[in-house]
Amino acid sequence: MTTQTLGDVPPGCRRRLLDHYGSTAAAWLRAAPHLLAEAAERWKLTLRSYHDAGHASVVALATALDGTPLILKAWYEPLRYRQEITALQTWAGGPIADAIEAADDLSVAALELIGGRPGGGAPLSRETQMVAAAIQGLHGLGQRGTLPDLPSLAHFRREVVVPRIRQRVRRLNLGSLEPLVEEACEELPGLREDPARTTVLHADLYRENVLFDGGGHPRLIDPHPLVGDAVFDWAFWTVYYDLEREVADRLTAASRISRIPVPEITPWCRALAVDGLLYYTEINDPAKPKIARVLSTLLASSPGSDR
């Protein structure tokens, strides 16, 4: 008997995965509906509809036999699937979307649907403080026991981030942004990690990856996990959670909650901001002026104002 599928993946999802992975993802996108259907049959779930979101996976809404709504997620990259599930298992019981089922052979998992609906619920007041507390809680869980086998921040910084910054600086016409970029790049060799802060990092703390449950509490989803100094997550959250507002407030909250001094967070903020500025320049992203303002503000911070 043929397993019932939801049909072709949504056009938006297909476009994002092809943009992200290239034409090699086309065959997998044709197979993805059948992977989701096979997982649903295995776990006795009813598929409801696609949820058109994300750049590395195909996502569907499903219902368990007891009526519990779930997210069914199929990853294009088996390695990314394994890394995300490893991180979620490490953070079990924390402010995340719990992994209910996982099929290694399919690279598909059934995950908790935060707030009972796609996109979650509304946050309580004091969003910045609550999200900071959730990040700190995640880092605490990530330090329990033996660290899992995940990519290291040191390798990611040394072999991915710094080389791509250098390559884009050489290749792109930066115009009036060149002095700003050059100043930010001067700090790259000085980035250091504190081994005492090593934990499992979320490493993708954009606002869309922080949902709020029915009680208005933050739950962190869609990690791109690394193992390394917690300072990286705090810098990422400071810069990218919202490019238009409250960057200074997030930096203050990050330092207060993590107890990492602001002068230790800001060099990582600058490195992440210049990396983003160069990427947005390359793809002509409309967010380019926003990240340029963030980087300019970070560079304008004197040592005295960092304290």
PDB file of C-alpha atoms in Angstrom:
ATOM      1  CA  MET A   1       0.000   0.000   0.000  1.00  0.00           C
ATOM      2  CA  THR A   2       1.333   3.469  -0.854  1.00  0.00           C
ATOM      3  CA  THR A   3       1.866   5.734   2.130  1.00  0.00           C
ATOM      4  CA  GLN A   4      -0.153   8.950   1.966  1.00  0.00           C
ATOM      5  CA  THR A   5       1.996  12.081   1.576  1.00  0.00           C
ATOM      6  CA  LEU A   6       1.305  15.815   1.730  1.00  0.00           C
ATOM      7  CA  GLY A   7       2.365  16.191  -1.890  1.00  0.00           C
ATOM      8  CA  ASP A   8       5.176  18.373  -3.203  1.00  0.00           C
ATOM      9  CA  VAL A   9       6.984  20.602  -0.730  1.00  0.00           C
ATOM     10  CA  PRO A  10       5.857  24.259  -0.805  1.00  0.00           C
ATOM     11  CA  PRO A  11       7.530  26.438  -3.468  1.00  0.00           C
ATOM     12  CA  GLY A  12       9.038  28.732  -0.841  1.00  0.00           C
ATOM     13  CA  CYS A  13      10.657  25.836   0.972  1.00  0.00           C
ATOM     14  CA  ARG A  14      11.950  24.394  -2.274  1.00  0.00           C
ATOM     15  CA  ARG A  15      13.439  27.736  -3.318  1.00  0.00           C
ATOM     16  CA  ARG A  16      15.180  28.297   0.031  1.00  0.00           C
ATOM     17  CA  LEU A  17      16.786  24.855   0.084  1.00  0.00           C
ATOM     18  CA  LEU A  18      17.935  25.138  -3.515  1.00  0.00           C
ATOM     19  CA  ASP A  19      19.373  28.578  -2.765  1.00  0.00           C
ATOM     20  CA  HIS A  20      21.124  27.182   0.306  1.00  0.00           C
ATOM     21  CA  TYR A  21      22.384  23.852  -1.028  1.00  0.00           C
ATOM     22  CA  GLY A  22      22.287  24.214  -4.792  1.00  0.00           C
ATOM     23  CA  SER A  23      20.745  21.993  -7.445  1.00  0.00           C
ATOM     24  CA  THR A  24      21.990  18.817  -5.720  1.00  0.00           C
ATOM     25  CA  ALA A  25      19.084  19.215  -3.272  1.00  0.00           C
ATOM     26  CA  ALA A  26      16.462  18.795  -6.019  1.00  0.00           C
ATOM     27  CA  ALA A  27      16.309  15.000  -5.866  1.00  0.00           C
ATOM     28  CA  TRP A  28      16.046  15.055  -2.069  1.00  0.00           C
ATOM     29  CA  LEU A  29      13.221  17.602  -2.236  1.00  0.00           C
ATOM     30  CA  ARG A  30      11.278  15.154  -4.411  1.00  0.00           C
ATOM     31  CA  ALA A  31      11.890  12.414  -1.839  1.00  0.00           C
ATOM     32  CA  ALA A  32      11.162  14.537   1.263  1.00  0.00           C
ATOM     33  CA  PRO A  33       7.355  14.042   1.250  1.00  0.00           C
ATOM     34  CA  HIS A  34       7.880  10.274   1.320  1.00  0.00           C
ATOM     35  CA  LEU A  35      10.420  10.533   4.169  1.00  0.00           C
ATOM     36  CA  LEU A  36       7.923  12.509   6.236  1.00  0.00           C
ATOM     37  CA  ALA A  37       5.146  10.054   5.410  1.00  0.00           C
ATOM     38  CA  GLU A  38       7.279   7.060   6.363  1.00  0.00           C
ATOM     39  CA  ALA A  39       8.198   8.635   9.696  1.00  0.00           C
ATOM     40  CA  ALA A  40       4.564   9.522  10.399  1.00  0.00           C
ATOM     41  CA  GLU A  41       3.486   5.953   9.682  1.00  0.00           C
ATOM     42  CA  ARG A  42       6.265   4.550  11.885  1.00  0.00           C
ATOM     43  CA  TRP A  43       5.266   6.766  14.829  1.00  0.00           C
ATOM     44  CA  LYS A  44       1.506   6.557  14.210  1.00  0.00           C
ATOM     45  CA  LEU A  45       1.158  10.260  13.476  1.00  0.00           C
ATOM     46  CA  THR A  46      -1.328  11.996  11.191  1.00  0.00           C
ATOM     47  CA  LEU A  47       0.209  14.484   8.793  1.00  0.00           C
ATOM     48  CA  ARG A  48      -1.754  17.736   8.618  1.00  0.00           C
ATOM     49  CA  SER A  49       0.047  20.264   6.416  1.00  0.00           C
ATOM     50  CA  TYR A  50       3.401  21.727   5.578  1.00  0.00           C
ATOM     51  CA  HIS A  51       4.839  24.570   7.639  1.00  0.00           C
ATOM     52  CA  ASP A  52       6.766  26.665   5.134  1.00  0.00           C
ATOM     53  CA  ALA A  53       9.804  27.746   7.160  1.00  0.00           C
ATOM     54  CA  GLY A  54      13.532  27.176   7.443  1.00  0.00           C
ATOM     55  CA  HIS A  55      16.481  26.922   5.057  1.00  0.00           C
ATOM     56  CA  ALA A  56      17.884  23.460   5.816  1.00  0.00           C
ATOM     57  CA  SER A  57      14.837  21.228   6.264  1.00  0.00           C
ATOM     58  CA  VAL A  58      11.266  20.464   5.264  1.00  0.00           C
ATOM     59  CA  VAL A  59       8.774  20.917   8.090  1.00  0.00           C
ATOM     60  CA  ALA A  60       5.238  19.585   8.503  1.00  0.00           C
ATOM     61  CA  LEU A  61       2.554  19.710  11.170  1.00  0.00           C
ATOM     62  CA  ALA A  62       1.364  16.381  12.537  1.00  0.00           C
ATOM     63  CA  THR A  63      -0.864  15.017  15.287  1.00  0.00           C
ATOM     64  CA  ALA A  64      -0.174  12.094  17.625  1.00  0.00           C
ATOM     65  CA  LEU A  65      -2.807   9.472  18.468  1.00  0.00           C
ATOM     66  CA  ASP A  66      -3.641  11.302  21.703  1.00  0.00           C
ATOM     67  CA  GLY A  67      -4.214  14.544  19.785  1.00  0.00           C
ATOM     68  CA  THR A  68      -0.902  16.182  20.695  1.00  0.00           C
ATOM     69  CA  PRO A  69       0.253  18.534  17.909  1.00  0.00           C
ATOM     70  CA  LEU A  70       3.845  18.006  16.773  1.00  0.00           C
ATOM     71  CA  ILE A  71       6.362  19.276  14.263  1.00  0.00           C
ATOM     72  CA  LEU A  72       7.794  16.714  11.848  1.00  0.00           C
ATOM     73  CA  LYS A  73      11.133  17.845  10.451  1.00  0.00           C
ATOM     74  CA  ALA A  74      13.211  16.276   7.656  1.00  0.00           C
ATOM     75  CA  TRP A  75      16.815  17.448   7.191  1.00  0.00           C
ATOM     76  CA  TYR A  76      18.617  17.505   3.846  1.00  0.00           C
ATOM     77  CA  GLU A  77      21.985  16.948   5.548  1.00  0.00           C
ATOM     78  CA  PRO A  78      22.196  13.812   7.718  1.00  0.00           C
ATOM     79  CA  LEU A  79      25.136  15.397   9.570  1.00  0.00           C
ATOM     80  CA  ARG A  80      23.131  18.495  10.438  1.00  0.00           C
ATOM     81  CA  TYR A  81      20.271  16.245  11.587  1.00  0.00           C
ATOM     82  CA  ARG A  82      22.610  14.309  13.886  1.00  0.00           C
ATOM     83  CA  GLN A  83      24.167  17.450  15.303  1.00  0.00           C
ATOM     84  CA  GLU A  84      20.836  19.115  16.027  1.00  0.00           C
ATOM     85  CA  ILE A  85      19.385  16.013  17.661  1.00  0.00           C
ATOM     86  CA  THR A  86      22.575  15.574  19.709  1.00  0.00           C
ATOM     87  CA  ALA A  87      22.259  19.131  20.988  1.00  0.00           C
ATOM     88  CA  LEU A  88      18.555  18.752  21.806  1.00  0.00           C
ATOM     89  CA  GLN A  89      19.273  15.552  23.710  1.00  0.00           C
ATOM     90  CA  THR A  90      22.082  17.281  25.615  1.00  0.00           C
ATOM     91  CA  TRP A  91      19.683  20.081  26.575  1.00  0.00           C
ATOM     92  CA  ALA A  92      16.786  17.743  27.464  1.00  0.00           C
ATOM     93  CA  GLY A  93      14.548  19.334  30.071  1.00  0.00           C
ATOM     94  CA  GLY A  94      15.754  22.821  29.197  1.00  0.00           C
ATOM     95  CA  PRO A  95      14.173  25.755  27.338  1.00  0.00           C
ATOM     96  CA  ILE A  96      14.054  24.001  23.954  1.00  0.00           C
ATOM     97  CA  ALA A  97      11.671  22.110  21.685  1.00  0.00           C
ATOM     98  CA  ASP A  98      11.856  18.533  22.946  1.00  0.00           C
ATOM     99  CA  ALA A  99      12.725  15.793  20.470  1.00  0.00           C
ATOM    100  CA  ILE A 100       9.894  13.255  20.843  1.00  0.00           C
ATOM    101  CA  GLU A 101      11.040  10.768  18.190  1.00  0.00           C
ATOM    102  CA  ALA A 102      14.062  10.522  15.894  1.00  0.00           C
ATOM    103  CA  ALA A 103      14.776   8.294  12.892  1.00  0.00           C
ATOM    104  CA  ASP A 104      18.469   8.244  12.028  1.00  0.00           C
ATOM    105  CA  ASP A 105      17.858   6.296   8.821  1.00  0.00           C
ATOM    106  CA  LEU A 106      15.502   8.995   7.516  1.00  0.00           C
ATOM    107  CA  SER A 107      17.074  12.088   9.112  1.00  0.00           C
ATOM    108  CA  VAL A 108      13.583  12.931  10.362  1.00  0.00           C
ATOM    109  CA  ALA A 109      12.458  13.841  13.886  1.00  0.00           C
ATOM    110  CA  ALA A 110       9.188  14.592  15.629  1.00  0.00           C
ATOM    111  CA  LEU A 111       9.540  17.690  17.788  1.00  0.00           C
ATOM    112  CA  GLU A 112       7.380  19.470  20.325  1.00  0.00           C
ATOM    113  CA  LEU A 113       5.208  22.186  18.800  1.00  0.00           C
ATOM    114  CA  ILE A 114       5.938  25.215  20.965  1.00  0.00           C
ATOM    115  CA  GLY A 115       2.836  27.057  22.127  1.00  0.00           C
ATOM    116  CA  GLY A 116       0.635  24.559  20.308  1.00  0.00           C
ATOM    117  CA  ARG A 117       0.903  26.383  16.989  1.00  0.00           C
ATOM    118  CA  PRO A 118       3.528  27.342  14.381  1.00  0.00           C
ATOM    119  CA  GLY A 119       5.501  30.353  15.513  1.00  0.00           C
ATOM    120  CA  GLY A 120       4.652  29.813  19.173  1.00  0.00           C
ATOM    121  CA  GLY A 121       2.810  32.243  21.397  1.00  0.00           C
ATOM    122  CA  ALA A 122       3.399  35.794  22.595  1.00  0.00           C
ATOM    123  CA  PRO A 123       6.265  36.639  24.935  1.00  0.00           C
ATOM    124  CA  LEU A 124       5.757  37.894  28.450  1.00  0.00           C
ATOM    125  CA  SER A 125       7.126  41.302  29.345  1.00  0.00           C
ATOM    126  CA  ARG A 126      10.885  41.696  29.879  1.00  0.00           C
ATOM    127  CA  GLU A 127      11.661  39.680  26.761  1.00  0.00           C
ATOM    128  CA  THR A 128      15.361  40.535  26.748  1.00  0.00           C
ATOM    129  CA  GLN A 129      15.903  39.381  30.318  1.00  0.00           C
ATOM    130  CA  MET A 130      13.889  36.204  29.840  1.00  0.00           C
ATOM    131  CA  VAL A 131      15.684  35.175  26.654  1.00  0.00           C
ATOM    132  CA  ALA A 132      19.042  35.879  28.315  1.00  0.00           C
ATOM    133  CA  ALA A 133      18.045  33.628  31.203  1.00  0.00           C
ATOM    134  CA  ALA A 134      17.063  30.873  28.742  1.00  0.00           C
ATOM    135  CA  ILE A 135      20.439  31.098  26.985  1.00  0.00           C
ATOM    136  CA  GLN A 136      22.223  30.878  30.335  1.00  0.00           C
ATOM    137  CA  GLY A 137      20.109  27.839  31.243  1.00  0.00           C
ATOM    138  CA  LEU A 138      21.032  26.156  27.979  1.00  0.00           C
ATOM    139  CA  HIS A 139      24.716  26.788  28.621  1.00  0.00           C
ATOM    140  CA  GLY A 140      24.420  25.271  32.085  1.00  0.00           C
ATOM    141  CA  LEU A 141      22.894  22.100  30.666  1.00  0.00           C
ATOM    142  CA  GLY A 142      25.588  21.995  27.990  1.00  0.00           C
ATOM    143  CA  GLN A 143      28.299  21.777  30.626  1.00  0.00           C
ATOM    144  CA  ARG A 144      26.918  18.670  32.331  1.00  0.00           C
ATOM    145  CA  GLY A 145      28.935  15.494  31.949  1.00  0.00           C
ATOM    146  CA  THR A 146      31.020  14.720  28.880  1.00  0.00           C
ATOM    147  CA  LEU A 147      30.759  17.198  26.042  1.00  0.00           C
ATOM    148  CA  PRO A 148      29.101  15.659  22.962  1.00  0.00           C
ATOM    149  CA  ASP A 149      30.833  15.107  19.639  1.00  0.00           C
ATOM    150  CA  LEU A 150      29.996  18.361  17.873  1.00  0.00           C
ATOM    151  CA  PRO A 151      32.079  20.784  15.772  1.00  0.00           C
ATOM    152  CA  SER A 152      34.286  23.085  17.814  1.00  0.00           C
ATOM    153  CA  LEU A 153      34.005  26.857  17.872  1.00  0.00           C
ATOM    154  CA  ALA A 154      37.793  27.041  17.495  1.00  0.00           C
ATOM    155  CA  HIS A 155      37.648  25.156  14.191  1.00  0.00           C
ATOM    156  CA  PHE A 156      34.622  27.129  12.978  1.00  0.00           C
ATOM    157  CA  ARG A 157      36.361  30.431  13.743  1.00  0.00           C
ATOM    158  CA  ARG A 158      39.747  29.441  12.349  1.00  0.00           C
ATOM    159  CA  GLU A 159      38.682  27.453   9.273  1.00  0.00           C
ATOM    160  CA  VAL A 160      35.350  29.030   8.308  1.00  0.00           C
ATOM    161  CA  VAL A 161      34.664  32.509   9.682  1.00  0.00           C
ATOM    162  CA  VAL A 162      38.068  34.188   9.433  1.00  0.00           C
ATOM    163  CA  PRO A 163      38.907  32.765   5.959  1.00  0.00           C
ATOM    164  CA  ARG A 164      35.563  33.823   4.487  1.00  0.00           C
ATOM    165  CA  ILE A 165      35.965  37.312   5.954  1.00  0.00           C
ATOM    166  CA  ARG A 166      39.418  37.592   4.400  1.00  0.00           C
ATOM    167  CA  GLN A 167      38.188  36.258   1.043  1.00  0.00           C
ATOM    168  CA  ARG A 168      35.249  38.657   0.883  1.00  0.00           C
ATOM    169  CA  VAL A 169      37.406  41.628   1.852  1.00  0.00           C
ATOM    170  CA  ARG A 170      39.686  40.856  -1.107  1.00  0.00           C
ATOM    171  CA  ARG A 171      36.841  40.172  -3.543  1.00  0.00           C
ATOM    172  CA  LEU A 172      34.194  42.783  -2.759  1.00  0.00           C
ATOM    173  CA  ASN A 173      34.055  46.453  -3.641  1.00  0.00           C
ATOM    174  CA  LEU A 174      33.380  47.893  -0.193  1.00  0.00           C
ATOM    175  CA  GLY A 175      33.392  51.565  -1.146  1.00  0.00           C
ATOM    176  CA  SER A 176      32.790  53.797   1.875  1.00  0.00           C
ATOM    177  CA  LEU A 177      32.556  50.752   4.140  1.00  0.00           C
ATOM    178  CA  GLU A 178      36.196  49.811   3.620  1.00  0.00           C
ATOM    179  CA  PRO A 179      37.620  51.721   6.649  1.00  0.00           C
ATOM    180  CA  LEU A 180      34.921  50.246   8.906  1.00  0.00           C
ATOM    181  CA  VAL A 181      35.661  46.720   7.728  1.00  0.00           C
ATOM    182  CA  GLU A 182      39.432  47.183   7.974  1.00  0.00           C
ATOM    183  CA  GLU A 183      39.148  48.416  11.563  1.00  0.00           C
ATOM    184  CA  ALA A 184      36.978  45.458  12.546  1.00  0.00           C
ATOM    185  CA  CYS A 185      39.324  42.979  10.877  1.00  0.00           C
ATOM    186  CA  GLU A 186      42.272  44.215  12.930  1.00  0.00           C
ATOM    187  CA  GLU A 187      40.762  42.482  15.986  1.00  0.00           C
ATOM    188  CA  LEU A 188      40.295  39.059  14.407  1.00  0.00           C
ATOM    189  CA  PRO A 189      43.697  37.619  15.380  1.00  0.00           C
ATOM    190  CA  GLY A 190      43.067  38.593  19.000  1.00  0.00           C
ATOM    191  CA  LEU A 191      39.892  36.564  19.526  1.00  0.00           C
ATOM    192  CA  ARG A 192      40.364  34.189  22.453  1.00  0.00           C
ATOM    193  CA  GLU A 193      38.285  31.525  24.198  1.00  0.00           C
ATOM    194  CA  ASP A 194      38.137  30.805  27.922  1.00  0.00           C
ATOM    195  CA  PRO A 195      38.145  26.992  28.408  1.00  0.00           C
ATOM    196  CA  ALA A 196      36.276  27.422  31.703  1.00  0.00           C
ATOM    197  CA  ARG A 197      33.234  28.631  29.734  1.00  0.00           C
ATOM    198  CA  THR A 198      33.181  25.746  27.244  1.00  0.00           C
ATOM    199  CA  THR A 199      29.665  24.448  26.647  1.00  0.00           C
ATOM    200  CA  VAL A 200      27.283  23.338  23.895  1.00  0.00           C
ATOM    201  CA  LEU A 201      26.426  26.458  21.907  1.00  0.00           C
ATOM    202  CA  HIS A 202      23.194  27.135  20.069  1.00  0.00           C
ATOM    203  CA  ALA A 203      25.157  29.295  17.591  1.00  0.00           C
ATOM    204  CA  ASP A 204      22.125  30.497  15.606  1.00  0.00           C
ATOM    205  CA  LEU A 205      20.299  32.864  17.941  1.00  0.00           C
ATOM    206  CA  TYR A 206      18.255  34.862  15.469  1.00  0.00           C
ATOM    207  CA  ARG A 207      14.889  36.066  16.711  1.00  0.00           C
ATOM    208  CA  GLU A 208      13.032  33.515  14.557  1.00  0.00           C
ATOM    209  CA  ASN A 209      14.794  30.742  16.497  1.00  0.00           C
ATOM    210  CA  VAL A 210      13.353  31.895  19.829  1.00  0.00           C
ATOM    211  CA  LEU A 211       9.696  30.919  20.255  1.00  0.00           C
ATOM    212  CA  PHE A 212       7.444  31.423  23.259  1.00  0.00           C
ATOM    213  CA  ASP A 213       5.336  28.707  24.837  1.00  0.00           C
ATOM    214  CA  GLY A 214       1.768  28.981  26.116  1.00  0.00           C
ATOM    215  CA  GLY A 215       3.025  30.613  29.301  1.00  0.00           C
ATOM    216  CA  GLY A 216       5.054  33.207  27.391  1.00  0.00           C
ATOM    217  CA  HIS A 217       8.418  31.632  28.242  1.00  0.00           C
ATOM    218  CA  PRO A 218      11.206  31.443  25.630  1.00  0.00           C
ATOM    219  CA  ARG A 219      12.145  28.156  23.991  1.00  0.00           C
ATOM    220  CA  LEU A 220      15.171  27.991  21.704  1.00  0.00           C
ATOM    221  CA  ILE A 221      14.801  26.063  18.444  1.00  0.00           C
ATOM    222  CA  ASP A 222      16.818  25.179  15.330  1.00  0.00           C
ATOM    223  CA  PRO A 223      20.348  25.214  16.769  1.00  0.00           C
ATOM    224  CA  HIS A 224      23.413  24.977  14.559  1.00  0.00           C
ATOM    225  CA  PRO A 225      25.416  23.635  17.491  1.00  0.00           C
ATOM    226  CA  LEU A 226      29.080  24.029  18.304  1.00  0.00           C
ATOM    227  CA  VAL A 227      31.199  23.290  21.362  1.00  0.00           C
ATOM    228  CA  GLY A 228      33.127  26.272  22.665  1.00  0.00           C
ATOM    229  CA  ASP A 229      33.174  29.422  24.761  1.00  0.00           C
ATOM    230  CA  ALA A 230      29.714  30.659  25.781  1.00  0.00           C
ATOM    231  CA  VAL A 231      30.831  34.149  24.743  1.00  0.00           C
ATOM    232  CA  PHE A 232      30.023  33.254  21.116  1.00  0.00           C
ATOM    233  CA  ASP A 233      26.309  32.757  21.797  1.00  0.00           C
ATOM    234  CA  TRP A 234      26.133  35.958  23.813  1.00  0.00           C
ATOM    235  CA  ALA A 235      27.790  37.924  21.020  1.00  0.00           C
ATOM    236  CA  PHE A 236      25.566  36.346  18.342  1.00  0.00           C
ATOM    237  CA  TRP A 237      22.413  37.085  20.316  1.00  0.00           C
ATOM    238  CA  THR A 238      23.563  40.647  21.022  1.00  0.00           C
ATOM    239  CA  VAL A 239      24.156  41.412  17.348  1.00  0.00           C
ATOM    240  CA  TYR A 240      21.558  39.396  15.451  1.00  0.00           C
ATOM    241  CA  TYR A 241      18.478  38.957  17.624  1.00  0.00           C
ATOM    242  CA  ASP A 242      17.250  42.333  16.390  1.00  0.00           C
ATOM    243  CA  LEU A 243      19.492  44.503  14.192  1.00  0.00           C
ATOM    244  CA  GLU A 244      17.311  47.561  14.642  1.00  0.00           C
ATOM    245  CA  ARG A 245      16.934  47.932  18.385  1.00  0.00           C
ATOM    246  CA  GLU A 246      18.227  47.161  21.860  1.00  0.00           C
ATOM    247  CA  VAL A 247      21.695  45.969  20.853  1.00  0.00           C
ATOM    248  CA  ALA A 248      23.224  47.853  23.792  1.00  0.00           C
ATOM    249  CA  ASP A 249      20.556  46.510  26.163  1.00  0.00           C
ATOM    250  CA  ARG A 250      21.227  42.936  25.035  1.00  0.00           C
ATOM    251  CA  LEU A 251      24.969  43.407  25.507  1.00  0.00           C
ATOM    252  CA  THR A 252      24.365  44.654  29.046  1.00  0.00           C
ATOM    253  CA  ALA A 253      21.972  41.787  29.778  1.00  0.00           C
ATOM    254  CA  ALA A 254      24.382  39.254  28.288  1.00  0.00           C
ATOM    255  CA  SER A 255      27.189  40.428  30.553  1.00  0.00           C
ATOM    256  CA  ARG A 256      25.008  40.587  33.657  1.00  0.00           C
ATOM    257  CA  ILE A 257      23.458  37.130  33.232  1.00  0.00           C
ATOM    258  CA  SER A 258      26.586  35.330  31.989  1.00  0.00           C
ATOM    259  CA  ARG A 259      29.039  37.235  34.216  1.00  0.00           C
ATOM    260  CA  ILE A 260      31.306  37.608  31.203  1.00  0.00           C
ATOM    261  CA  PRO A 261      32.715  41.168  31.166  1.00  0.00           C
ATOM    262  CA  VAL A 262      31.470  43.377  28.354  1.00  0.00           C
ATOM    263  CA  PRO A 263      35.046  43.923  27.040  1.00  0.00           C
ATOM    264  CA  GLU A 264      35.292  40.158  26.484  1.00  0.00           C
ATOM    265  CA  ILE A 265      31.990  39.970  24.584  1.00  0.00           C
ATOM    266  CA  THR A 266      32.423  43.000  22.322  1.00  0.00           C
ATOM    267  CA  PRO A 267      35.353  41.695  20.209  1.00  0.00           C
ATOM    268  CA  TRP A 268      33.227  38.665  19.301  1.00  0.00           C
ATOM    269  CA  CYS A 269      30.304  41.000  18.554  1.00  0.00           C
ATOM    270  CA  ARG A 270      32.502  42.968  16.155  1.00  0.00           C
ATOM    271  CA  ALA A 271      33.792  39.826  14.454  1.00  0.00           C
ATOM    272  CA  LEU A 272      30.269  38.502  13.931  1.00  0.00           C
ATOM    273  CA  ALA A 273      29.033  41.898  12.751  1.00  0.00           C
ATOM    274  CA  VAL A 274      31.782  42.333  10.143  1.00  0.00           C
ATOM    275  CA  ASP A 275      31.178  38.779   8.936  1.00  0.00           C
ATOM    276  CA  GLY A 276      27.498  39.601   8.507  1.00  0.00           C
ATOM    277  CA  LEU A 277      28.187  42.954   6.857  1.00  0.00           C
ATOM    278  CA  LEU A 278      30.382  41.319   4.234  1.00  0.00           C
ATOM    279  CA  TYR A 279      27.804  38.599   3.586  1.00  0.00           C
ATOM    280  CA  TYR A 280      24.981  41.121   3.233  1.00  0.00           C
ATOM    281  CA  THR A 281      27.177  43.175   0.895  1.00  0.00           C
ATOM    282  CA  GLU A 282      27.862  40.113  -1.241  1.00  0.00           C
ATOM    283  CA  ILE A 283      24.195  39.216  -1.654  1.00  0.00           C
ATOM    284  CA  ASN A 284      22.959  42.844  -1.673  1.00  0.00           C
ATOM    285  CA  ASP A 285      20.714  42.159   1.310  1.00  0.00           C
ATOM    286  CA  PRO A 286      18.487  45.061   2.459  1.00  0.00           C
ATOM    287  CA  ALA A 287      19.747  44.468   6.011  1.00  0.00           C
ATOM    288  CA  LYS A 288      23.201  45.753   5.003  1.00  0.00           C
ATOM    289  CA  PRO A 289      22.707  49.337   6.330  1.00  0.00           C
ATOM    290  CA  LYS A 290      21.404  47.957   9.630  1.00  0.00           C
ATOM    291  CA  ILE A 291      24.389  45.693  10.281  1.00  0.00           C
ATOM    292  CA  ALA A 292      26.724  48.509   9.183  1.00  0.00           C
ATOM    293  CA  ARG A 293      25.210  50.775  11.864  1.00  0.00           C
ATOM    294  CA  VAL A 294      25.562  48.015  14.465  1.00  0.00           C
ATOM    295  CA  LEU A 295      29.221  47.478  13.579  1.00  0.00           C
ATOM    296  CA  SER A 296      29.912  51.204  13.571  1.00  0.00           C
ATOM    297  CA  THR A 297      28.372  51.544  17.040  1.00  0.00           C
ATOM    298  CA  LEU A 298      30.364  48.591  18.364  1.00  0.00           C
ATOM    299  CA  LEU A 299      33.615  49.997  16.998  1.00  0.00           C
ATOM    300  CA  ALA A 300      32.849  53.412  18.469  1.00  0.00           C
ATOM    301  CA  SER A 301      32.681  51.899  21.953  1.00  0.00           C
ATOM    302  CA  SER A 302      35.749  52.998  23.898  1.00  0.00           C
ATOM    303  CA  PRO A 303      37.361  50.753  26.531  1.00  0.00           C
ATOM    304  CA  GLY A 304      35.935  53.033  29.177  1.00  0.00           C
ATOM    305  CA  SER A 305      32.381  52.708  27.883  1.00  0.00           C
ATOM    306  CA  ASP A 306      32.749  48.908  27.725  1.00  0.00           C
ATOM    307  CA  ARG A 307      32.858  48.718  31.498  1.00  0.00           C
TER     308      ARG A 307
END
